[in-house]
PDB file of C-alpha atoms in Angstrom:
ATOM      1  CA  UNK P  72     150.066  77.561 123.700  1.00 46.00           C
ATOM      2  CA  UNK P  73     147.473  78.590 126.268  1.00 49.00           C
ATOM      3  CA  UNK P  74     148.547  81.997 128.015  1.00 57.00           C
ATOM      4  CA  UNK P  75     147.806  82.659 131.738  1.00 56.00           C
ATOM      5  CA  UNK P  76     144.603  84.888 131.745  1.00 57.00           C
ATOM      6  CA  UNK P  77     142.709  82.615 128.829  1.00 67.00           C
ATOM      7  CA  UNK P  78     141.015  80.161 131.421  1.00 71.00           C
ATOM      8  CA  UNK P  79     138.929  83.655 133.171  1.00 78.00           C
ATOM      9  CA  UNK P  80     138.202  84.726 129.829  1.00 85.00           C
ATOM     10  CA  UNK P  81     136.786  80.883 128.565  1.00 80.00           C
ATOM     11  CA  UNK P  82     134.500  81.133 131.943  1.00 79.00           C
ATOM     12  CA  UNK P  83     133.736  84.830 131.345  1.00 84.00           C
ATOM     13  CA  UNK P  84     132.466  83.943 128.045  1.00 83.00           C
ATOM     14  CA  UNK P  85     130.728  80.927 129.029  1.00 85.00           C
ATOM     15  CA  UNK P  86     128.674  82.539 131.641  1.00 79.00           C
ATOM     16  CA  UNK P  87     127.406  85.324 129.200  1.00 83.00           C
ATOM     17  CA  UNK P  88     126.118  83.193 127.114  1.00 84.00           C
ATOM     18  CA  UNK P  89     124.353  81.131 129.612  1.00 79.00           C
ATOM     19  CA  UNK P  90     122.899  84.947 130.789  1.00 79.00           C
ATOM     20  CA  UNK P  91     122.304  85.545 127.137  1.00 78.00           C
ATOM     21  CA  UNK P  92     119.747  82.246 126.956  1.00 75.00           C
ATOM     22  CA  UNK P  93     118.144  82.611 130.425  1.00 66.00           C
ATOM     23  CA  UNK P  94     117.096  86.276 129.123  1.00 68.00           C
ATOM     24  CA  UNK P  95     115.700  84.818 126.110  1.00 64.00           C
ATOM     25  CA  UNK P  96     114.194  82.311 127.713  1.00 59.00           C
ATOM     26  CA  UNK P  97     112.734  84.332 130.314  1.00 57.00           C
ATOM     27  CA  UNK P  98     110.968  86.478 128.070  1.00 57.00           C
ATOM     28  CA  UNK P  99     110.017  84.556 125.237  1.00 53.00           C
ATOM     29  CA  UNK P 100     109.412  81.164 126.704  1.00 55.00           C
ATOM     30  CA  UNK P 101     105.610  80.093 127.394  1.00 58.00           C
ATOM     31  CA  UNK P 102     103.763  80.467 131.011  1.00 62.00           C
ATOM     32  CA  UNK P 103     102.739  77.424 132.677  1.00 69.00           C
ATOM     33  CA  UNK P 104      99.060  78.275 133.441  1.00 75.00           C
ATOM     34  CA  UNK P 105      98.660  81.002 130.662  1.00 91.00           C
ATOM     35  CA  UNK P 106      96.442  80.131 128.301  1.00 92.00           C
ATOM     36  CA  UNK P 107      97.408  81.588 124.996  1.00 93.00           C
ATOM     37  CA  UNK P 108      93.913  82.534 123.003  1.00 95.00           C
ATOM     38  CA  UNK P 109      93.863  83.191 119.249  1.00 95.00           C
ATOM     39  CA  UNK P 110      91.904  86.280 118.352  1.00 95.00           C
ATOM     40  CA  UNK P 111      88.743  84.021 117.660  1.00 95.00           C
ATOM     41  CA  UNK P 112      88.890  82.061 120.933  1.00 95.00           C
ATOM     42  CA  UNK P 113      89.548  85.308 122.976  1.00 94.00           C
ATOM     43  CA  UNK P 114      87.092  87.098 121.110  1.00 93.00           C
ATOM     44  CA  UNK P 115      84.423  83.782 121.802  1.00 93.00           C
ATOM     45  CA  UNK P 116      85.253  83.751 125.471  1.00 90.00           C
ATOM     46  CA  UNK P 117      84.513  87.491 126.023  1.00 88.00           C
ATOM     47  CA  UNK P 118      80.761  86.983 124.906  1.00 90.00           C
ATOM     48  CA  UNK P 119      80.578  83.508 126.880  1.00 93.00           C
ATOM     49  CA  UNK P 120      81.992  84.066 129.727  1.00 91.00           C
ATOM     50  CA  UNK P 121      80.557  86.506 132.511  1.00 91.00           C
ATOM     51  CA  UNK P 122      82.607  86.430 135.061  1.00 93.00           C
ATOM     52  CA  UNK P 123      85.879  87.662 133.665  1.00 95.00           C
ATOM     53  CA  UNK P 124      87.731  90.890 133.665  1.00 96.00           C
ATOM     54  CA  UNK P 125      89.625  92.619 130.318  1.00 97.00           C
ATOM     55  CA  UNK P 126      93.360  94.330 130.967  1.00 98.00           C
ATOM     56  CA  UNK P 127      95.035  96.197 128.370  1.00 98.00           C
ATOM     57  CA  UNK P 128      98.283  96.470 129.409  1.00 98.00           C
ATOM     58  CA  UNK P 129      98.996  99.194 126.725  1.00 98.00           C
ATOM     59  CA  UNK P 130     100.364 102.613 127.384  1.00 97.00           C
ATOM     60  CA  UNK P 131      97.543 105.238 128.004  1.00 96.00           C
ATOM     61  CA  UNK P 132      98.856 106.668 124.786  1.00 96.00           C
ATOM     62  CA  UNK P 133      98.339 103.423 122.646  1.00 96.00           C
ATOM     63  CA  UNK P 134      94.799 102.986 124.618  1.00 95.00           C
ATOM     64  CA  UNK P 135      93.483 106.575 122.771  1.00 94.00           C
ATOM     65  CA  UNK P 136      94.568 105.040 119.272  1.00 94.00           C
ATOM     66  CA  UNK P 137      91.930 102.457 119.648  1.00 95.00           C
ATOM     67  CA  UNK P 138      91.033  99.217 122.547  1.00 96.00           C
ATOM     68  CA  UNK P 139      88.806  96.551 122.679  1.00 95.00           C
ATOM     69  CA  UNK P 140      85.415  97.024 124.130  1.00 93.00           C
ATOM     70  CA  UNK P 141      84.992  96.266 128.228  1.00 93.00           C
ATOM     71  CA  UNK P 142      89.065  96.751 128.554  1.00 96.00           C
ATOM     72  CA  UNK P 143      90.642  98.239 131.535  1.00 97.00           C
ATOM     73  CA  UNK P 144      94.072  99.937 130.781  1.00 98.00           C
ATOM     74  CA  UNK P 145      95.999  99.043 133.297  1.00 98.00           C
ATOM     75  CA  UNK P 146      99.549  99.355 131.862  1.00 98.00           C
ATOM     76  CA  UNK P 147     102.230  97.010 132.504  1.00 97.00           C
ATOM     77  CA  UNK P 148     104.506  99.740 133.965  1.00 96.00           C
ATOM     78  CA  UNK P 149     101.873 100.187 136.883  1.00 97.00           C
ATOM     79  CA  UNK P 150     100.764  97.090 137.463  1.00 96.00           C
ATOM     80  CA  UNK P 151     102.267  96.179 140.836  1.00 95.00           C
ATOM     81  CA  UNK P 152     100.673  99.905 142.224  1.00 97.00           C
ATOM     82  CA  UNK P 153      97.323  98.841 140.728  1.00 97.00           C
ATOM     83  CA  UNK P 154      96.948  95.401 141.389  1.00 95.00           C
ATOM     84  CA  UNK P 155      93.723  96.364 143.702  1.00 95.00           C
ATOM     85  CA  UNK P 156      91.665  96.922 140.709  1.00 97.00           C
ATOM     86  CA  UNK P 157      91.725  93.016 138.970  1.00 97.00           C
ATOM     87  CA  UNK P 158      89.671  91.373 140.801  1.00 94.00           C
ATOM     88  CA  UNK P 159      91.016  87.706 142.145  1.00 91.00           C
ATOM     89  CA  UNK P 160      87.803  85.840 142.178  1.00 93.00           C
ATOM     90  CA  UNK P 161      87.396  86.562 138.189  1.00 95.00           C
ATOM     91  CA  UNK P 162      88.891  85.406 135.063  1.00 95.00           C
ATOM     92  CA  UNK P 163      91.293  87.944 133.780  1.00 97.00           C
ATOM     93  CA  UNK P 164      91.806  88.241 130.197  1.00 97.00           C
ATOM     94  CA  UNK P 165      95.135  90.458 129.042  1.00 97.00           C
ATOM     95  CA  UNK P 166      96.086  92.207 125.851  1.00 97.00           C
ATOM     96  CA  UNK P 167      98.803  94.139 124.462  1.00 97.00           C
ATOM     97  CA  UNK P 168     100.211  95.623 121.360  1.00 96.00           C
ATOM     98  CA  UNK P 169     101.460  92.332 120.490  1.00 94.00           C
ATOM     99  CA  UNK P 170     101.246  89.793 123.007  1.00 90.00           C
ATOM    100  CA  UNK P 171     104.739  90.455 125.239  1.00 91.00           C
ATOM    101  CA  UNK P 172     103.710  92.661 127.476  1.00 95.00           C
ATOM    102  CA  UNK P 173     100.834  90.749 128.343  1.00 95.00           C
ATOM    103  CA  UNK P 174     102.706  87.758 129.078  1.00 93.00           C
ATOM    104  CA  UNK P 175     105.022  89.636 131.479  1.00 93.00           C
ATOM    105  CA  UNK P 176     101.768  91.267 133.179  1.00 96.00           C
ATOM    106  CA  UNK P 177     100.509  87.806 133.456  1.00 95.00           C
ATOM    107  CA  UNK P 178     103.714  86.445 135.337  1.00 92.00           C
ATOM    108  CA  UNK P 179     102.985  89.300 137.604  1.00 95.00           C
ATOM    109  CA  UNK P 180      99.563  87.888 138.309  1.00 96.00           C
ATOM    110  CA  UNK P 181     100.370  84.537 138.523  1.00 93.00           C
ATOM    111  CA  UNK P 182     103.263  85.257 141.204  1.00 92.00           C
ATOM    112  CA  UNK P 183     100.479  87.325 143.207  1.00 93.00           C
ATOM    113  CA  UNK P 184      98.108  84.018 142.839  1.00 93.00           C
ATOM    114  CA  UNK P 185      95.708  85.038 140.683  1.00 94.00           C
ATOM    115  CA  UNK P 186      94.805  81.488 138.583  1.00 91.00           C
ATOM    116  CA  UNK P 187      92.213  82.081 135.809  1.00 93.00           C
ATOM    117  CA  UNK P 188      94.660  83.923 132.809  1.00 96.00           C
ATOM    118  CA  UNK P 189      94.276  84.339 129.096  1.00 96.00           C
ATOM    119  CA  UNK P 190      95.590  86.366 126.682  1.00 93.00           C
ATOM    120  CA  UNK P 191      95.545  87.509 123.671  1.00 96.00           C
ATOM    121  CA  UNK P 192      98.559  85.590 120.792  1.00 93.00           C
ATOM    122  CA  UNK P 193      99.728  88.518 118.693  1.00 94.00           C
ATOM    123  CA  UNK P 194      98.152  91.319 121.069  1.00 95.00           C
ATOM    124  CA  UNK P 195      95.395  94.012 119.078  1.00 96.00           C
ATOM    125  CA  UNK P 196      97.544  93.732 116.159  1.00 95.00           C
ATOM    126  CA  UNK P 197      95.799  90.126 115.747  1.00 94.00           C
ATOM    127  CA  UNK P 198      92.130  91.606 116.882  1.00 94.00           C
ATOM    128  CA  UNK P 199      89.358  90.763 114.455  1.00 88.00           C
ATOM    129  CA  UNK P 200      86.890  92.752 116.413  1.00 87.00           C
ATOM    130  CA  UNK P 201      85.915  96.467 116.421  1.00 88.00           C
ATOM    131  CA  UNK P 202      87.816  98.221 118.196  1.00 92.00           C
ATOM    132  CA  UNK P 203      86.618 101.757 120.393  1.00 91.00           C
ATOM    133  CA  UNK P 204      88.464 104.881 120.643  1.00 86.00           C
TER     134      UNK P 204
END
């Protein structure tokens, strides 16, 4: 027997679950336009290709514990405010820890128009290279 208030609680139930998979979606889902680089390819293109600019979207306290050579920190949290400084006209190239918060700096990007973006699969944790300090 179906009691009076178990219909709203069906649809209630229905609808967070449908919230549950956009988040996930949202998030984890790939960016049409982004290219995702392994560490090799990313680390190929940054000696072949001049034009370009290198974001690490890192904290300022993760930057001092070590960053790729060339990178900007430019954190993800302050993006929007410093959008100024990546240039439009050049390539940009984006890192992380791991390879989220790049993606979310690159939707940022792409919704401002910028076209040319990379970055890194796996974030420094997947860097080959040196890294400075």
């Amino acid at each position: 027997m179906i009691k009076e208030g178990d219909g709203m609680e069906w649809f209630i139930n229905i609808a967070l679950i449908i919230l549950v998979i956009w988040f996930f979606y949202s998030r984890f889902a790939g960016l049409k336009g982004l290219r995702n680089l392994t560490a090799d390819q990313f680390q190929e293109e940054m000696k072949s290709n001049p034009n370009k600019i290198l974001i690490d979207v890192r904290e300022p306290a993760e930057w001092k514990q070590g960053y790729i050579a060339g990178a900007k920190n430019i954190p993800l949290s302050q993006i929007n405010q410093r959008i100024n400084e990546i240039a439009a006209d050049k390539a940009v190239y984006l890192y992380c820890r791991s390879g989220m918060r790049s993606k979310q700096a690159a939707r940022i990007l792409q919704k401002r128009g910028y076209k040319e973006l990379s970055h890194l699969q796996g974030g420094i944790m997947a860097w080959k290279g040196r890294v400075s300090k």
